């Protein structure tokens, strides 16, 4: 291994250590309560060394959020490429795709808590272009709901953006209740999440009139609508 390759490997290792330490601290203490100095102390580096890798604490969060979204969408993307999702009936495809959000809270709880539960983190709309891939995936998921409508598995008047929001909110709510230990004695979070998913889909199938307006398709879960985005 050459000097350049070794230096690059070492730099990647330090960057990974910074991100891992920051993720753990952000989740344990809250983003707003963690400083660059505290992250540096965790990995026994100087604050100045941290700034050599990330210009600010916000940049550390953005890097973690990017990793989180890639982890969240990785399986769906792989399944789509392999044609696995296309083999399913339209509603089963939607059920499989959205269940992934709840599974993500199990498999990567720290990323889920940081991305969706900590209100003190910066808005990712401030680095809009960095998360273009996540918006593309969301657009793809909304298109999957539209395919259900086209296949008459959901009523023709169904707003796919609103359906996306209802499914997402329901499963995220179940995940948050579990992660924040808000469930009652004997309650099964996984069973509740499945019920949320199935009841929401049944409600959409019923044609029940919804009061919600159009949801901005390119708006991610932690962002305001397009009319309220940070300039």
PDB file of C-alpha atoms in Angstrom:
ATOM      1  CA  UNK A   1       0.000   0.000   0.000  1.00  0.00           C
ATOM      2  CA  UNK A   2       1.381   3.383  -1.019  1.00  0.00           C
ATOM      3  CA  UNK A   3       1.671   6.449   1.208  1.00  0.00           C
ATOM      4  CA  UNK A   4      -1.287   8.165  -0.447  1.00  0.00           C
ATOM      5  CA  UNK A   5      -3.528   5.118  -0.036  1.00  0.00           C
ATOM      6  CA  UNK A   6      -2.493   4.720   3.606  1.00  0.00           C
ATOM      7  CA  UNK A   7      -3.193   8.394   4.308  1.00  0.00           C
ATOM      8  CA  UNK A   8      -6.600   8.098   2.702  1.00  0.00           C
ATOM      9  CA  UNK A   9      -7.386   4.978   4.719  1.00  0.00           C
ATOM     10  CA  UNK A  10      -6.328   6.700   7.938  1.00  0.00           C
ATOM     11  CA  UNK A  11      -8.395   9.761   7.107  1.00  0.00           C
ATOM     12  CA  UNK A  12     -11.458   7.616   6.457  1.00  0.00           C
ATOM     13  CA  UNK A  13     -10.920   5.822   9.773  1.00  0.00           C
ATOM     14  CA  UNK A  14     -10.805   9.108  11.700  1.00  0.00           C
ATOM     15  CA  UNK A  15     -13.852  10.428   9.864  1.00  0.00           C
ATOM     16  CA  UNK A  16     -15.707   7.227  10.771  1.00  0.00           C
ATOM     17  CA  UNK A  17     -14.683   7.581  14.415  1.00  0.00           C
ATOM     18  CA  UNK A  18     -15.956  11.178  14.478  1.00  0.00           C
ATOM     19  CA  UNK A  19     -19.300  10.217  12.961  1.00  0.00           C
ATOM     20  CA  UNK A  20     -19.804   7.226  15.248  1.00  0.00           C
ATOM     21  CA  UNK A  21     -18.953   9.233  18.367  1.00  0.00           C
ATOM     22  CA  UNK A  22     -21.169  12.140  17.274  1.00  0.00           C
ATOM     23  CA  UNK A  23     -24.118   9.860  16.499  1.00  0.00           C
ATOM     24  CA  UNK A  24     -23.932   8.239  19.927  1.00  0.00           C
ATOM     25  CA  UNK A  25     -23.614  11.595  21.710  1.00  0.00           C
ATOM     26  CA  UNK A  26     -26.368  13.275  19.690  1.00  0.00           C
ATOM     27  CA  UNK A  27     -28.805  10.469  20.530  1.00  0.00           C
ATOM     28  CA  UNK A  28     -27.786  10.160  24.185  1.00  0.00           C
ATOM     29  CA  UNK A  29     -27.674  13.875  25.022  1.00  0.00           C
ATOM     30  CA  UNK A  30     -29.578  15.631  22.244  1.00  0.00           C
ATOM     31  CA  UNK A  31     -28.049  17.426  19.283  1.00  0.00           C
ATOM     32  CA  UNK A  32     -28.332  20.854  20.905  1.00  0.00           C
ATOM     33  CA  UNK A  33     -26.403  19.724  23.979  1.00  0.00           C
ATOM     34  CA  UNK A  34     -23.369  18.334  22.170  1.00  0.00           C
ATOM     35  CA  UNK A  35     -20.383  20.450  21.159  1.00  0.00           C
ATOM     36  CA  UNK A  36     -17.461  19.794  18.846  1.00  0.00           C
ATOM     37  CA  UNK A  37     -15.284  19.763  21.974  1.00  0.00           C
ATOM     38  CA  UNK A  38     -17.359  16.991  23.502  1.00  0.00           C
ATOM     39  CA  UNK A  39     -17.083  14.912  20.319  1.00  0.00           C
ATOM     40  CA  UNK A  40     -13.332  15.507  20.281  1.00  0.00           C
ATOM     41  CA  UNK A  41     -13.024  14.376  23.880  1.00  0.00           C
ATOM     42  CA  UNK A  42     -14.904  11.168  23.102  1.00  0.00           C
ATOM     43  CA  UNK A  43     -12.344  10.124  20.480  1.00  0.00           C
ATOM     44  CA  UNK A  44      -9.398  11.773  22.241  1.00  0.00           C
ATOM     45  CA  UNK A  45      -8.713  14.318  19.504  1.00  0.00           C
ATOM     46  CA  UNK A  46      -8.465  18.076  19.650  1.00  0.00           C
ATOM     47  CA  UNK A  47     -11.416  20.217  18.482  1.00  0.00           C
ATOM     48  CA  UNK A  48      -9.117  21.696  15.827  1.00  0.00           C
ATOM     49  CA  UNK A  49      -8.559  18.207  14.431  1.00  0.00           C
ATOM     50  CA  UNK A  50     -12.330  17.668  14.113  1.00  0.00           C
ATOM     51  CA  UNK A  51     -12.655  20.868  12.088  1.00  0.00           C
ATOM     52  CA  UNK A  52     -10.105  19.420   9.684  1.00  0.00           C
ATOM     53  CA  UNK A  53     -12.710  16.822   8.746  1.00  0.00           C
ATOM     54  CA  UNK A  54     -16.013  18.646   9.217  1.00  0.00           C
ATOM     55  CA  UNK A  55     -16.368  22.461   9.076  1.00  0.00           C
ATOM     56  CA  UNK A  56     -19.127  22.508  11.708  1.00  0.00           C
ATOM     57  CA  UNK A  57     -21.343  20.393  13.936  1.00  0.00           C
ATOM     58  CA  UNK A  58     -24.125  20.822  11.380  1.00  0.00           C
ATOM     59  CA  UNK A  59     -21.913  19.224   8.732  1.00  0.00           C
ATOM     60  CA  UNK A  60     -21.448  16.211  10.986  1.00  0.00           C
ATOM     61  CA  UNK A  61     -25.230  15.895  11.288  1.00  0.00           C
ATOM     62  CA  UNK A  62     -25.703  16.217   7.519  1.00  0.00           C
ATOM     63  CA  UNK A  63     -23.175  13.421   6.951  1.00  0.00           C
ATOM     64  CA  UNK A  64     -25.014  11.195   9.430  1.00  0.00           C
ATOM     65  CA  UNK A  65     -28.421  12.035   7.932  1.00  0.00           C
ATOM     66  CA  UNK A  66     -27.118  11.198   4.466  1.00  0.00           C
ATOM     67  CA  UNK A  67     -25.885   7.833   5.729  1.00  0.00           C
ATOM     68  CA  UNK A  68     -29.231   7.251   7.385  1.00  0.00           C
ATOM     69  CA  UNK A  69     -31.291   7.939   4.279  1.00  0.00           C
ATOM     70  CA  UNK A  70     -29.023   5.688   2.212  1.00  0.00           C
ATOM     71  CA  UNK A  71     -29.474   2.895   4.755  1.00  0.00           C
ATOM     72  CA  UNK A  72     -33.237   3.454   4.774  1.00  0.00           C
ATOM     73  CA  UNK A  73     -33.627   3.232   1.012  1.00  0.00           C
ATOM     74  CA  UNK A  74     -30.910   0.676   0.259  1.00  0.00           C
ATOM     75  CA  UNK A  75     -33.069  -2.441   0.487  1.00  0.00           C
ATOM     76  CA  UNK A  76     -35.966  -0.991  -1.516  1.00  0.00           C
ATOM     77  CA  UNK A  77     -33.549   0.131  -4.223  1.00  0.00           C
ATOM     78  CA  UNK A  78     -31.901  -3.288  -4.334  1.00  0.00           C
ATOM     79  CA  UNK A  79     -35.282  -4.996  -4.436  1.00  0.00           C
ATOM     80  CA  UNK A  80     -36.420  -2.785  -7.304  1.00  0.00           C
ATOM     81  CA  UNK A  81     -33.246  -3.490  -9.259  1.00  0.00           C
ATOM     82  CA  UNK A  82     -33.690  -7.237  -8.771  1.00  0.00           C
ATOM     83  CA  UNK A  83     -37.328  -7.078  -9.799  1.00  0.00           C
ATOM     84  CA  UNK A  84     -38.484  -8.490  -6.447  1.00  0.00           C
ATOM     85  CA  UNK A  85     -40.978  -5.715  -5.752  1.00  0.00           C
ATOM     86  CA  UNK A  86     -42.510  -5.910  -9.207  1.00  0.00           C
ATOM     87  CA  UNK A  87     -43.480  -9.538  -8.572  1.00  0.00           C
ATOM     88  CA  UNK A  88     -45.817  -8.493  -5.769  1.00  0.00           C
ATOM     89  CA  UNK A  89     -49.420  -7.374  -6.080  1.00  0.00           C
ATOM     90  CA  UNK A  90     -49.709  -3.538  -5.936  1.00  0.00           C
ATOM     91  CA  UNK A  91     -50.923  -3.307  -2.318  1.00  0.00           C
ATOM     92  CA  UNK A  92     -48.474  -5.966  -1.129  1.00  0.00           C
ATOM     93  CA  UNK A  93     -45.712  -3.966  -2.786  1.00  0.00           C
ATOM     94  CA  UNK A  94     -46.779  -0.837  -0.884  1.00  0.00           C
ATOM     95  CA  UNK A  95     -47.035  -2.812   2.343  1.00  0.00           C
ATOM     96  CA  UNK A  96     -43.512  -4.200   1.868  1.00  0.00           C
ATOM     97  CA  UNK A  97     -41.988  -0.838   0.982  1.00  0.00           C
ATOM     98  CA  UNK A  98     -43.485   1.058   3.908  1.00  0.00           C
ATOM     99  CA  UNK A  99     -42.781  -1.686   6.421  1.00  0.00           C
ATOM    100  CA  UNK A 100     -39.133  -0.969   5.645  1.00  0.00           C
ATOM    101  CA  UNK A 101     -39.469   2.372   7.467  1.00  0.00           C
ATOM    102  CA  UNK A 102     -40.501   0.604  10.642  1.00  0.00           C
ATOM    103  CA  UNK A 103     -37.757  -2.021  10.228  1.00  0.00           C
ATOM    104  CA  UNK A 104     -35.251   0.806   9.884  1.00  0.00           C
ATOM    105  CA  UNK A 105     -36.150   1.980  13.390  1.00  0.00           C
ATOM    106  CA  UNK A 106     -35.298  -1.511  14.667  1.00  0.00           C
ATOM    107  CA  UNK A 107     -32.102  -2.016  12.702  1.00  0.00           C
ATOM    108  CA  UNK A 108     -30.691   1.507  13.016  1.00  0.00           C
ATOM    109  CA  UNK A 109     -32.365   3.074  16.055  1.00  0.00           C
ATOM    110  CA  UNK A 110     -29.727   5.776  16.541  1.00  0.00           C
ATOM    111  CA  UNK A 111     -30.081   7.006  12.967  1.00  0.00           C
ATOM    112  CA  UNK A 112     -33.887   6.925  13.274  1.00  0.00           C
ATOM    113  CA  UNK A 113     -33.875   8.889  16.530  1.00  0.00           C
ATOM    114  CA  UNK A 114     -31.446  11.465  15.200  1.00  0.00           C
ATOM    115  CA  UNK A 115     -33.196  11.935  11.839  1.00  0.00           C
ATOM    116  CA  UNK A 116     -36.828  11.867  12.964  1.00  0.00           C
ATOM    117  CA  UNK A 117     -37.084  12.448  16.717  1.00  0.00           C
ATOM    118  CA  UNK A 118     -34.589  15.174  17.679  1.00  0.00           C
ATOM    119  CA  UNK A 119     -36.206  18.556  16.989  1.00  0.00           C
ATOM    120  CA  UNK A 120     -32.969  20.474  17.569  1.00  0.00           C
ATOM    121  CA  UNK A 121     -31.145  19.148  14.483  1.00  0.00           C
ATOM    122  CA  UNK A 122     -30.665  21.511  11.510  1.00  0.00           C
ATOM    123  CA  UNK A 123     -33.061  21.390   8.563  1.00  0.00           C
ATOM    124  CA  UNK A 124     -31.683  19.373   5.684  1.00  0.00           C
ATOM    125  CA  UNK A 125     -33.402  21.840   3.336  1.00  0.00           C
ATOM    126  CA  UNK A 126     -30.407  24.067   4.020  1.00  0.00           C
ATOM    127  CA  UNK A 127     -28.285  21.653   1.966  1.00  0.00           C
ATOM    128  CA  UNK A 128     -31.015  20.849  -0.547  1.00  0.00           C
ATOM    129  CA  UNK A 129     -28.840  19.420  -3.315  1.00  0.00           C
ATOM    130  CA  UNK A 130     -27.011  17.015  -1.008  1.00  0.00           C
ATOM    131  CA  UNK A 131     -30.215  15.062  -0.409  1.00  0.00           C
ATOM    132  CA  UNK A 132     -31.435  14.967  -4.008  1.00  0.00           C
ATOM    133  CA  UNK A 133     -31.150  11.155  -3.986  1.00  0.00           C
ATOM    134  CA  UNK A 134     -33.539  10.903  -1.016  1.00  0.00           C
ATOM    135  CA  UNK A 135     -36.091  13.122  -2.746  1.00  0.00           C
ATOM    136  CA  UNK A 136     -35.827  10.936  -5.841  1.00  0.00           C
ATOM    137  CA  UNK A 137     -36.542   7.869  -3.721  1.00  0.00           C
ATOM    138  CA  UNK A 138     -39.542   9.566  -2.137  1.00  0.00           C
ATOM    139  CA  UNK A 139     -40.839  10.478  -5.581  1.00  0.00           C
ATOM    140  CA  UNK A 140     -40.420   6.813  -6.514  1.00  0.00           C
ATOM    141  CA  UNK A 141     -42.431   5.706  -3.462  1.00  0.00           C
ATOM    142  CA  UNK A 142     -45.233   8.139  -4.268  1.00  0.00           C
ATOM    143  CA  UNK A 143     -45.193   6.729  -7.813  1.00  0.00           C
ATOM    144  CA  UNK A 144     -45.636   3.250  -6.340  1.00  0.00           C
ATOM    145  CA  UNK A 145     -48.809   4.460  -4.627  1.00  0.00           C
ATOM    146  CA  UNK A 146     -49.950   5.962  -7.916  1.00  0.00           C
ATOM    147  CA  UNK A 147     -49.411   2.557  -9.534  1.00  0.00           C
ATOM    148  CA  UNK A 148     -51.860   1.117  -6.978  1.00  0.00           C
ATOM    149  CA  UNK A 149     -54.373   3.757  -7.997  1.00  0.00           C
ATOM    150  CA  UNK A 150     -53.812   2.998 -11.683  1.00  0.00           C
ATOM    151  CA  UNK A 151     -54.286  -0.716 -10.981  1.00  0.00           C
ATOM    152  CA  UNK A 152     -57.585   0.125  -9.173  1.00  0.00           C
ATOM    153  CA  UNK A 153     -56.236  -1.302  -5.921  1.00  0.00           C
ATOM    154  CA  UNK A 154     -56.930   2.140  -4.432  1.00  0.00           C
ATOM    155  CA  UNK A 155     -59.785   4.512  -5.402  1.00  0.00           C
ATOM    156  CA  UNK A 156     -59.153   6.816  -8.347  1.00  0.00           C
ATOM    157  CA  UNK A 157     -59.595   9.935  -6.189  1.00  0.00           C
ATOM    158  CA  UNK A 158     -56.794   8.918  -3.788  1.00  0.00           C
ATOM    159  CA  UNK A 159     -54.142  11.607  -3.451  1.00  0.00           C
ATOM    160  CA  UNK A 160     -50.849   9.661  -3.580  1.00  0.00           C
ATOM    161  CA  UNK A 161     -48.947  12.371  -1.709  1.00  0.00           C
ATOM    162  CA  UNK A 162     -51.434  12.341   1.153  1.00  0.00           C
ATOM    163  CA  UNK A 163     -51.431   8.526   1.208  1.00  0.00           C
ATOM    164  CA  UNK A 164     -47.639   8.602   1.467  1.00  0.00           C
ATOM    165  CA  UNK A 165     -47.839  10.989   4.410  1.00  0.00           C
ATOM    166  CA  UNK A 166     -50.469   8.928   6.241  1.00  0.00           C
ATOM    167  CA  UNK A 167     -48.519   5.692   5.872  1.00  0.00           C
ATOM    168  CA  UNK A 168     -45.268   7.353   6.901  1.00  0.00           C
ATOM    169  CA  UNK A 169     -46.757   9.141   9.916  1.00  0.00           C
ATOM    170  CA  UNK A 170     -48.464   6.005  11.177  1.00  0.00           C
ATOM    171  CA  UNK A 171     -45.382   3.800  11.068  1.00  0.00           C
ATOM    172  CA  UNK A 172     -43.072   6.509  12.370  1.00  0.00           C
ATOM    173  CA  UNK A 173     -45.474   7.062  15.252  1.00  0.00           C
ATOM    174  CA  UNK A 174     -45.363   3.382  16.198  1.00  0.00           C
ATOM    175  CA  UNK A 175     -41.561   3.417  15.982  1.00  0.00           C
ATOM    176  CA  UNK A 176     -41.319   6.543  18.133  1.00  0.00           C
ATOM    177  CA  UNK A 177     -43.621   5.072  20.775  1.00  0.00           C
ATOM    178  CA  UNK A 178     -41.389   2.016  20.982  1.00  0.00           C
ATOM    179  CA  UNK A 179     -38.092   3.891  21.014  1.00  0.00           C
ATOM    180  CA  UNK A 180     -39.302   6.388  23.632  1.00  0.00           C
ATOM    181  CA  UNK A 181     -40.697   3.577  25.811  1.00  0.00           C
ATOM    182  CA  UNK A 182     -44.221   4.999  25.739  1.00  0.00           C
ATOM    183  CA  UNK A 183     -46.062   1.716  25.253  1.00  0.00           C
ATOM    184  CA  UNK A 184     -48.184   0.150  27.955  1.00  0.00           C
ATOM    185  CA  UNK A 185     -47.367  -3.086  29.709  1.00  0.00           C
ATOM    186  CA  UNK A 186     -47.815  -6.046  27.367  1.00  0.00           C
ATOM    187  CA  UNK A 187     -48.208  -3.945  24.221  1.00  0.00           C
ATOM    188  CA  UNK A 188     -46.380  -5.299  21.185  1.00  0.00           C
ATOM    189  CA  UNK A 189     -44.926  -2.452  19.120  1.00  0.00           C
ATOM    190  CA  UNK A 190     -44.457  -4.623  16.042  1.00  0.00           C
ATOM    191  CA  UNK A 191     -48.074  -5.799  16.145  1.00  0.00           C
ATOM    192  CA  UNK A 192     -49.256  -2.203  16.576  1.00  0.00           C
ATOM    193  CA  UNK A 193     -47.146  -1.108  13.622  1.00  0.00           C
ATOM    194  CA  UNK A 194     -48.617  -3.854  11.445  1.00  0.00           C
ATOM    195  CA  UNK A 195     -52.117  -2.838  12.520  1.00  0.00           C
ATOM    196  CA  UNK A 196     -51.346   0.797  11.707  1.00  0.00           C
ATOM    197  CA  UNK A 197     -50.158  -0.180   8.245  1.00  0.00           C
ATOM    198  CA  UNK A 198     -53.090  -2.480   7.519  1.00  0.00           C
ATOM    199  CA  UNK A 199     -55.760  -0.151   8.921  1.00  0.00           C
ATOM    200  CA  UNK A 200     -54.358   2.808   6.962  1.00  0.00           C
ATOM    201  CA  UNK A 201     -54.379   0.810   3.729  1.00  0.00           C
ATOM    202  CA  UNK A 202     -57.906  -0.448   4.430  1.00  0.00           C
ATOM    203  CA  UNK A 203     -59.031   3.088   5.113  1.00  0.00           C
ATOM    204  CA  UNK A 204     -57.558   4.269   1.823  1.00  0.00           C
ATOM    205  CA  UNK A 205     -59.200   1.352   0.019  1.00  0.00           C
ATOM    206  CA  UNK A 206     -62.574   2.267   1.507  1.00  0.00           C
ATOM    207  CA  UNK A 207     -62.563   5.575  -0.335  1.00  0.00           C
ATOM    208  CA  UNK A 208     -63.060   7.560   2.869  1.00  0.00           C
ATOM    209  CA  UNK A 209     -62.932  11.281   2.105  1.00  0.00           C
ATOM    210  CA  UNK A 210     -59.712  12.803   3.447  1.00  0.00           C
ATOM    211  CA  UNK A 211     -59.302  16.364   4.686  1.00  0.00           C
ATOM    212  CA  UNK A 212     -55.567  16.558   3.949  1.00  0.00           C
ATOM    213  CA  UNK A 213     -54.328  18.684   1.091  1.00  0.00           C
ATOM    214  CA  UNK A 214     -51.629  17.856  -1.421  1.00  0.00           C
ATOM    215  CA  UNK A 215     -48.310  17.020   0.194  1.00  0.00           C
ATOM    216  CA  UNK A 216     -45.182  18.362  -1.496  1.00  0.00           C
ATOM    217  CA  UNK A 217     -43.668  15.296  -3.154  1.00  0.00           C
ATOM    218  CA  UNK A 218     -40.072  16.532  -2.946  1.00  0.00           C
ATOM    219  CA  UNK A 219     -40.275  17.453   0.743  1.00  0.00           C
ATOM    220  CA  UNK A 220     -38.505  15.096   3.135  1.00  0.00           C
ATOM    221  CA  UNK A 221     -39.899  14.224   6.609  1.00  0.00           C
ATOM    222  CA  UNK A 222     -37.951  16.871   8.519  1.00  0.00           C
ATOM    223  CA  UNK A 223     -38.584  19.727   6.085  1.00  0.00           C
ATOM    224  CA  UNK A 224     -41.271  22.400   5.848  1.00  0.00           C
ATOM    225  CA  UNK A 225     -43.380  22.509   2.707  1.00  0.00           C
ATOM    226  CA  UNK A 226     -41.933  24.123  -0.405  1.00  0.00           C
ATOM    227  CA  UNK A 227     -43.624  27.430   0.400  1.00  0.00           C
ATOM    228  CA  UNK A 228     -41.825  27.505   3.778  1.00  0.00           C
ATOM    229  CA  UNK A 229     -38.390  26.240   2.775  1.00  0.00           C
ATOM    230  CA  UNK A 230     -35.359  28.093   4.042  1.00  0.00           C
ATOM    231  CA  UNK A 231     -33.914  30.291   1.342  1.00  0.00           C
TER     232      UNK A 231
END
